[in-house]
Coordinates of C-alpha atoms in Angstrom, one line a residue:
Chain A
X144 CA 0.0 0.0 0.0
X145 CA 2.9 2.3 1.2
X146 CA 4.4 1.4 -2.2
X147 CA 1.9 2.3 -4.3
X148 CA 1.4 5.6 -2.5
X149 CA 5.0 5.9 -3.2
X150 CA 4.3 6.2 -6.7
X151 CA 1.0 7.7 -7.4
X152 CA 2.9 10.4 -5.2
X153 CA 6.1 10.3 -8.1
X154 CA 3.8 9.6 -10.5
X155 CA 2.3 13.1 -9.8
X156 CA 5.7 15.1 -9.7
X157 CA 6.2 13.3 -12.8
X158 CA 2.9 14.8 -14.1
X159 CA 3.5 18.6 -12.4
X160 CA 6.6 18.9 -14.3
X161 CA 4.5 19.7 -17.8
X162 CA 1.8 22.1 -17.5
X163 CA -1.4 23.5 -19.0
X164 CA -1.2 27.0 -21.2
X165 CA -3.3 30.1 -20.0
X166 CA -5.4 31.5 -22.2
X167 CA -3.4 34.4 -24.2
X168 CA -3.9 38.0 -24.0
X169 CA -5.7 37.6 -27.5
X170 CA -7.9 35.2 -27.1
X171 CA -9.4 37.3 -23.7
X172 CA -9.6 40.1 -26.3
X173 CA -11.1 38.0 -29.0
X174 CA -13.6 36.2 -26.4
X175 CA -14.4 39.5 -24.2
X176 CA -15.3 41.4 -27.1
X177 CA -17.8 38.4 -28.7
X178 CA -19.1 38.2 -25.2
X179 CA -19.6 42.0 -24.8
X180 CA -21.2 41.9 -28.4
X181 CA -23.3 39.3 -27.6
X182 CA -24.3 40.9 -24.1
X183 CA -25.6 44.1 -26.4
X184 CA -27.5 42.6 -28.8
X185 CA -29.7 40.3 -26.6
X186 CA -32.4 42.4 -24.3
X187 CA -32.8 42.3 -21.0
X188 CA -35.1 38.7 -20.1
X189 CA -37.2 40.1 -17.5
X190 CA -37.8 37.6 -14.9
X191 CA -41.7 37.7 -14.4
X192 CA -41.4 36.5 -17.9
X193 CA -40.4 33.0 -17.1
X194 CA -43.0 31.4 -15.1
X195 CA -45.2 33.3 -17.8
X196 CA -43.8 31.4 -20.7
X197 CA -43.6 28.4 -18.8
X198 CA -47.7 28.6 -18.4
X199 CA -47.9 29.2 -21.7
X200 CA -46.8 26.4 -22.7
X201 CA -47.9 24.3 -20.3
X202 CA -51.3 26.0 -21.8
X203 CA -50.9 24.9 -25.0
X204 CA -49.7 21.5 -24.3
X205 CA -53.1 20.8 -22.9
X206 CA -55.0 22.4 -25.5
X207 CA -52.4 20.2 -28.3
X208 CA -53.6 16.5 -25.7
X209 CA -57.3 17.8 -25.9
X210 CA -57.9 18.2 -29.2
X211 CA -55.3 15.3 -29.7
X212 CA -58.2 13.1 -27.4
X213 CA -61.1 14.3 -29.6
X214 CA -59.9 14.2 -32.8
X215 CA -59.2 10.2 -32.1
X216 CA -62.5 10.0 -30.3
X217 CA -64.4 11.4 -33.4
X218 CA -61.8 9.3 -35.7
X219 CA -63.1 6.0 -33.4
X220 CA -66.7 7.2 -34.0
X221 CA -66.6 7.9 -37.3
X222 CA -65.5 4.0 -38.3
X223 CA -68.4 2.6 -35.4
X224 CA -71.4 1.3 -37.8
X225 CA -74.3 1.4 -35.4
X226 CA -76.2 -2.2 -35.9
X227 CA -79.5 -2.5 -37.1
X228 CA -83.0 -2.7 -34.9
X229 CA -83.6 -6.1 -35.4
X230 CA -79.7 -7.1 -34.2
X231 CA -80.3 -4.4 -31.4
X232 CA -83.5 -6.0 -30.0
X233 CA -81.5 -9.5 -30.0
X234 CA -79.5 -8.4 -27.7
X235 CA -81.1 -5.9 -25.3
X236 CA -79.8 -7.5 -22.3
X237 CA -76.0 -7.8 -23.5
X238 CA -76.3 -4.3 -24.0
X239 CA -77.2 -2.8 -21.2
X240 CA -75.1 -4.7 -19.3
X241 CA -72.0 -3.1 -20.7
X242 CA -70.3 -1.0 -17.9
X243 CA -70.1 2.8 -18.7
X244 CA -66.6 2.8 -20.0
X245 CA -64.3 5.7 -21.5
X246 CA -63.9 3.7 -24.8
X247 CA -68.2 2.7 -25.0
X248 CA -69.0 3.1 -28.7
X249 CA -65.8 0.9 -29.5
X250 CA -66.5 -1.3 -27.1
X251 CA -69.9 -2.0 -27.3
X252 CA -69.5 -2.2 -31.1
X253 CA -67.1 -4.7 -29.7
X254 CA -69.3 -6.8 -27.8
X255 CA -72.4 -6.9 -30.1
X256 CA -69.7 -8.3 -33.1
X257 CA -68.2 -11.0 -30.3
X258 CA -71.8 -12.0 -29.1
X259 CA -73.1 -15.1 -29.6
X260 CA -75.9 -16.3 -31.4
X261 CA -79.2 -14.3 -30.4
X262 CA -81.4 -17.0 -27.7
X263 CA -84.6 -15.4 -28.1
X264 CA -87.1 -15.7 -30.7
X265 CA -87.9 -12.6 -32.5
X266 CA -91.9 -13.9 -33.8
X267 CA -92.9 -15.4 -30.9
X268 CA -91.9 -11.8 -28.9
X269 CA -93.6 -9.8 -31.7
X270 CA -96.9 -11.9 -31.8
X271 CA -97.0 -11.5 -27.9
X272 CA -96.6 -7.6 -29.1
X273 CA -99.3 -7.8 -31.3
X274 CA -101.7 -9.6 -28.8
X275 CA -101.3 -6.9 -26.0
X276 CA -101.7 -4.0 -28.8
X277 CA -104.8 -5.9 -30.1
X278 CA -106.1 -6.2 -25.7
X279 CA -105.3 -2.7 -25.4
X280 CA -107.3 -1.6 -28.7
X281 CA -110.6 -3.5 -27.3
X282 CA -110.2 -2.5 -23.7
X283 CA -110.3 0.9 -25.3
X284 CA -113.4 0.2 -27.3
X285 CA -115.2 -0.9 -24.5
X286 CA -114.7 2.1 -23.1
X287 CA -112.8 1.1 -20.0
X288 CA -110.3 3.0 -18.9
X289 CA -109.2 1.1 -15.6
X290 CA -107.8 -2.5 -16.4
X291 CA -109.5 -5.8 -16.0
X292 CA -107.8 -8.3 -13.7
X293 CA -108.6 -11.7 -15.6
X294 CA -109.5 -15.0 -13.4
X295 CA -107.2 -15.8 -11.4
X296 CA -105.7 -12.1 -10.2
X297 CA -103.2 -11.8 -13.1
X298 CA -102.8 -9.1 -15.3
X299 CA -102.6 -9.8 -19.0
X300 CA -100.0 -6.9 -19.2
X301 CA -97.4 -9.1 -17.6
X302 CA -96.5 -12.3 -19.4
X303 CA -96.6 -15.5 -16.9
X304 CA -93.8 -17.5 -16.6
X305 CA -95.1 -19.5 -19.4
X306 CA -95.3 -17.1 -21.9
X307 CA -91.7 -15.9 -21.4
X308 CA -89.9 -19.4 -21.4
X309 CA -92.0 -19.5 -25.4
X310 CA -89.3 -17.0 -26.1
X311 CA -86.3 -18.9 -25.7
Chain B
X132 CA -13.3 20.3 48.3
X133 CA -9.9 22.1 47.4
X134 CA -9.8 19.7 44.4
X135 CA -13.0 20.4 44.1
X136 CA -12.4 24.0 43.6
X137 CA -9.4 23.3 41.3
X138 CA -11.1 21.5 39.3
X139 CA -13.7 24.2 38.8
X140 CA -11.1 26.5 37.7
X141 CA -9.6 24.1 35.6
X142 CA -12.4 23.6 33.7
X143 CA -13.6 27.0 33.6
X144 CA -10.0 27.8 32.3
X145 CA -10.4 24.9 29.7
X146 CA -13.6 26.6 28.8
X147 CA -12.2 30.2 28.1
X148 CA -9.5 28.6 26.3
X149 CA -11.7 26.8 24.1
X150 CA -14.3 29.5 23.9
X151 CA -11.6 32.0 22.6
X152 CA -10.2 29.4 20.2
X153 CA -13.8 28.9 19.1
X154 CA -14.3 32.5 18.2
X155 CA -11.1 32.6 16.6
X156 CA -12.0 29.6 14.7
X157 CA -15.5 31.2 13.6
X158 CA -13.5 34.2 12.5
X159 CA -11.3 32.9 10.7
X160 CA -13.9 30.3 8.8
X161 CA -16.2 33.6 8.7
X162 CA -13.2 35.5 7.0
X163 CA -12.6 32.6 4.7
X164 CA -16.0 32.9 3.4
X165 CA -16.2 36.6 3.5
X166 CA -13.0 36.8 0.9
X167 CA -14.1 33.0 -1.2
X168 CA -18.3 34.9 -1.7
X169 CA -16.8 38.4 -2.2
X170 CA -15.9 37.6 -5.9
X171 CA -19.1 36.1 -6.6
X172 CA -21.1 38.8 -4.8
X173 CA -19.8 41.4 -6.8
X174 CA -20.3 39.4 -9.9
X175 CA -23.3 38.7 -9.0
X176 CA -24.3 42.3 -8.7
X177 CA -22.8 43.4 -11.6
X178 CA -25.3 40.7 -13.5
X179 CA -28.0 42.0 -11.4
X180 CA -27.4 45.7 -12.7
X181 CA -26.8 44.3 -16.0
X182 CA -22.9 46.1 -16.5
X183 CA -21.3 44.3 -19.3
X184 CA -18.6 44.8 -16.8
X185 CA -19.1 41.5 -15.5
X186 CA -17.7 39.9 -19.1
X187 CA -14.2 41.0 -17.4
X188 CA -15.2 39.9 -14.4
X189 CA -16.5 36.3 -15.0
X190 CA -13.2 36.2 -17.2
X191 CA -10.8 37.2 -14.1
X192 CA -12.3 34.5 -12.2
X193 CA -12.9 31.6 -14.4
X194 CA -10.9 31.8 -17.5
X195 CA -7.6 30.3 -16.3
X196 CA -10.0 27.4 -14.7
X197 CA -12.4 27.5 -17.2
X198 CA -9.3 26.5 -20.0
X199 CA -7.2 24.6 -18.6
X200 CA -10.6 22.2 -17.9
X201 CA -11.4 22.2 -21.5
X202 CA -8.5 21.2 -22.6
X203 CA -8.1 18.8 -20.3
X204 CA -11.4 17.6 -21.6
X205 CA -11.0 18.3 -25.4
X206 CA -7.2 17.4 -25.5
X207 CA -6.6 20.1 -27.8
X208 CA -5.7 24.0 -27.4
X209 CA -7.5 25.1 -30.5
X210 CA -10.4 23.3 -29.6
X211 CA -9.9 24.8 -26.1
X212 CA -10.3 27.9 -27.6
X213 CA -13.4 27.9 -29.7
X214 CA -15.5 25.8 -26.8
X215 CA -14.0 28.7 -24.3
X216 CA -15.7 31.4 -26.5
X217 CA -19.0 29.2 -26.9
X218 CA -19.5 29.0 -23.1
X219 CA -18.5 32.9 -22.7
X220 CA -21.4 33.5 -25.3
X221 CA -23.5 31.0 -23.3
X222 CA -22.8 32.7 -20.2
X223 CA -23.9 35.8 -21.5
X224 CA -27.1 34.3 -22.6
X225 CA -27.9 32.9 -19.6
X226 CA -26.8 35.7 -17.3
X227 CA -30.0 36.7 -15.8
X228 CA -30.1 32.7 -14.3
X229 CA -26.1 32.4 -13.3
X230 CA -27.0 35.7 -11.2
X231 CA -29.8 33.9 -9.6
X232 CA -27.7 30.5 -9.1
X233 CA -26.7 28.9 -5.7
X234 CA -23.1 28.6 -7.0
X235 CA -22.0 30.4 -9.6
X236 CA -19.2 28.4 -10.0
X237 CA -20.6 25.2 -10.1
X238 CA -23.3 26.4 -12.7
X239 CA -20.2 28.2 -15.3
X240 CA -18.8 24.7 -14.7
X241 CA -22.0 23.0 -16.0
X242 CA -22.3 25.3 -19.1
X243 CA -18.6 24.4 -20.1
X244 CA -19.4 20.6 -19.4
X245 CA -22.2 20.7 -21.9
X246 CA -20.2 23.1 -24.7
X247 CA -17.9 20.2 -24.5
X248 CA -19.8 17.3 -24.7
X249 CA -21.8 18.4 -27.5
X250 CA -18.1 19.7 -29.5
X251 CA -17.0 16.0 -28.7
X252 CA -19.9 14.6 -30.2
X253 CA -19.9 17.0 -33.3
X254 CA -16.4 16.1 -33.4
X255 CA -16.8 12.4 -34.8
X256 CA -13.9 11.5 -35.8
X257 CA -10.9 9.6 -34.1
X258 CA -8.5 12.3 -33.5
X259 CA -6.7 10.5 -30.8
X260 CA -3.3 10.1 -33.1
X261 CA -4.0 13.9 -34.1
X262 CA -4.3 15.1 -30.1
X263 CA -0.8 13.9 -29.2
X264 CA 1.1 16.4 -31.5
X265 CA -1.1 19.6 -30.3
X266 CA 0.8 21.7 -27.4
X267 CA -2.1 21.6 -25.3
X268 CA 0.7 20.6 -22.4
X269 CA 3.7 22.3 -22.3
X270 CA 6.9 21.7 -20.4
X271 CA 8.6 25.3 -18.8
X272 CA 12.5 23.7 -20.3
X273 CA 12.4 23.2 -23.6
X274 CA 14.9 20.6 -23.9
X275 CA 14.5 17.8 -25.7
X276 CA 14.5 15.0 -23.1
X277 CA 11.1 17.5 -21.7
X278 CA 9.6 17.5 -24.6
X279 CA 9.6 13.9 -25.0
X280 CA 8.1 13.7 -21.4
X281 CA 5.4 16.1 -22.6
X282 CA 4.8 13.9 -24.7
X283 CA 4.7 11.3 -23.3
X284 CA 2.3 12.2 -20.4
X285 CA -0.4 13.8 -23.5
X286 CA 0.0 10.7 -24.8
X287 CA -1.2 8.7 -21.3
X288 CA -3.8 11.4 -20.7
X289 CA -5.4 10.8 -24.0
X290 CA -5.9 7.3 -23.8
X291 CA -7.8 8.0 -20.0
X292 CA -11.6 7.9 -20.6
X293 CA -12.9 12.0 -20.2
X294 CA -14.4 11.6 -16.4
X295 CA -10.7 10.2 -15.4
X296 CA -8.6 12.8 -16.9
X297 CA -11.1 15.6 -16.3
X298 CA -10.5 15.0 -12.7
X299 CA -6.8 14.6 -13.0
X300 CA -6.3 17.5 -14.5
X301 CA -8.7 19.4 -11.7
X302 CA -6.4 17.9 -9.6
X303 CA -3.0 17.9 -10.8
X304 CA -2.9 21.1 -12.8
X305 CA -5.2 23.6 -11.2
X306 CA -4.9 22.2 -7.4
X307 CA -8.5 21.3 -6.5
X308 CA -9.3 19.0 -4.0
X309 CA -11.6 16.3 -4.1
X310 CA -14.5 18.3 -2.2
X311 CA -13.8 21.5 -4.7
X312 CA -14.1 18.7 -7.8
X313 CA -17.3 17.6 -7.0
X314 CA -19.1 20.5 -6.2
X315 CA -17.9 21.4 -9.3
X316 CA -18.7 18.5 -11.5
X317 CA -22.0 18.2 -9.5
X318 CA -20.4 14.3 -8.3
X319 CA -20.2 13.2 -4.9
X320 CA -16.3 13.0 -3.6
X321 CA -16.2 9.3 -3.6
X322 CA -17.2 9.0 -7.4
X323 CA -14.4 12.1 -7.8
X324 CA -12.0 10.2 -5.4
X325 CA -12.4 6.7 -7.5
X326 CA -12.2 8.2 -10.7
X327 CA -8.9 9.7 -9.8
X328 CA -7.7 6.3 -8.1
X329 CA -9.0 4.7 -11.3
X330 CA -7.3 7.5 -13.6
X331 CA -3.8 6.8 -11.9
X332 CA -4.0 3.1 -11.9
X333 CA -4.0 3.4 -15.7
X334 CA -1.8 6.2 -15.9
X335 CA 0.3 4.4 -13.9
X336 CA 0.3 1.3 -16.2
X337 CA 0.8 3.9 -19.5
X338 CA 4.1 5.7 -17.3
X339 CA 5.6 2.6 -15.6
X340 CA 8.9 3.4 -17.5
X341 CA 8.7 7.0 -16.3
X342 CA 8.6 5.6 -12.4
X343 CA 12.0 4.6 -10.6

């Protein structure tokens, strides 16, 4: 250890015999003088003016991630094809199930293309349709306004249990 | 109780010793910083009352540094030169934040850091064989046998990696110590204090013939 102290010690006298060149008195002039001109010709940066710009920019960075966000939200939108009525009422509960996400058009669009095949029967649900429209037209007729409870304290509004296992 | 009593005045004797060696010790530290901030509280006014003034200023007090750092850095005088001018013209830019800075030294330091970092890495090509022949270190004889020496020791220094010989030249040539080198550099003294140990290992190895 002494040893290599030794010589990092004469390896430095060894070293402090050359030395580094001060500048020259023309180079100070030379730099001095590009300094000095550069000093004149740039105004005074007043120092309110920083935190100033800095919001400013900070400012327009938003407004540049906003309209970045809404121009890809109406991009997203613009390729959703809304599906059809008929696909729609296949799939009412599916739909509404979906959880209220930032992405919904996309996602939903999503959903209703992964779905499986639709369980209910369209004709059997639209000739129960029909038959309520057709009690509600001859309840009307009649001339009664409150509604009948049929035998047995059921109201034909509501489908038994019945009716709605016909639709699957 | 008479040793009691002695003991007392011992103490209390021990205590105005060391009280008055105390104040002494505050003055002097005080008077240290007094004259090391005087400097850099009247540059720091003259870049507060905007006096192009301060250009001579910031060059009596960091110009010798300033140099011999970048070309201990750049391994070339001429190179030396035009980075020295950059970071004066930087300096100048960026006067209204070196007045506002904790350590005015420490912040020049940074500017010349970066001017030579991005000349290094404009300057692509290997001019290692090149950097030997410049007279960026000079011997005060100008024999032959200390010229050769010269030589020999630019020729060690350029093959150290920049963050070695950057320090050994802080060290060697302009007398910093480790503390003064990494406030400097912005490093904390251990990395400074291994660089260096690393720095003379090799140059060490590169000088062997050199050392008895």
């Amino acid at each position: 250890m002494n040893e290599k102290e030794a010589q990092n010690e004469q390896l430095e006298n060894i070293l402090r015999k050359a030395h580094l060149p001060e500048p020259s008195s023309e180079l100070k002039k030379r730099i001095t003088a590009e300094a000095t001109k550069a000093w004149n010709q740039i105004p005074t940066e007043l120092p309110w003016l920083i935190p100033l710009r800095r919001l400013a920019a900070s400012a327009a960075a938003a407004i540049v991630i906003i309209w970045l966000a809404n121009y890809y939200s109406e991009h997203t939108l613009a390729q959703w094809h809304p599906v059809n009525f008929t696909d729609a009422s296949r799939h009412p509960s599916g739909h509404e199930a979906l959880p209220e996400m930032p992405y919904g058009p996309l996602m939903k669009r999503l959903a209703v293309l992964n779905r499986r095949p639709a369980m209910l029967d369209t004709s059997a649900l639209n000739d129960h349709v029909e038959k309520l429209r057709q009690f509600l037209n001859e309840q009307q007729q009649n001339g009664i306004s409150r509604p009948s409870v049929p035998s047995g304290d059921k109201s034909y509004l509501i489908p038994n249990q019945t009716s709605f296992n016909s639709y699957s | 109780m008479y040793a009691k009593k002695s003991n007392c005045k011992k103490f209390i004797n021990i205590r105005q010793n060391g009280s008055d060696k105390l104040s002494l010790l505050i003055n002097r530290s005080w008077n240290n910083v007094l004259n090391e901030n005087l400097p850099d509280n009247m540059l720091r006014a003259a870049l507060q009352r905007n006096d192009p003034a301060a250009v001579e200023l910031i060059w009596e007090r960091y110009a010798i540094d300033l140099f011999a750092y970048l070309q201990g850095v750049l391994c070339s005088r001429q190179d030396a030169e035009d980075v020295l001018q950059t970071v004066f013209v930087r300096i100048v830019q960026k006067r209204h934040r070196l007045a506002k800075a904790h350590h005015l030294d420490a912040y020049v330091y940074r500017i010349a850091r970066n001017e030579a970092s991005s000349f290094i890495s404009r300057r692509k090509r290997e001019r290692k064989a090149k950097l030997v022949n410049e007279s960026w270190l000079i011997v005060l004889e100008d024999k032959q046998e200390t010229n050769e020496l010269a030589g020999q020791i630019k020729a060690a220094l350029v093959c150290l990696p920049q963050q070695q010989r950057e320090v050994i030249v802080m060290k060697i040539y302009r007398q910093k110590t480790f503390l003064e080198i990494s406030r400097l550099l912005g490093l904390s003294r251990n990395t400074v204090a291994s660089r260096y140990r690393y720095g003379m290992e090799k140059l060490r190895t590169l000088l062997g013939d050199l050392i008895l």
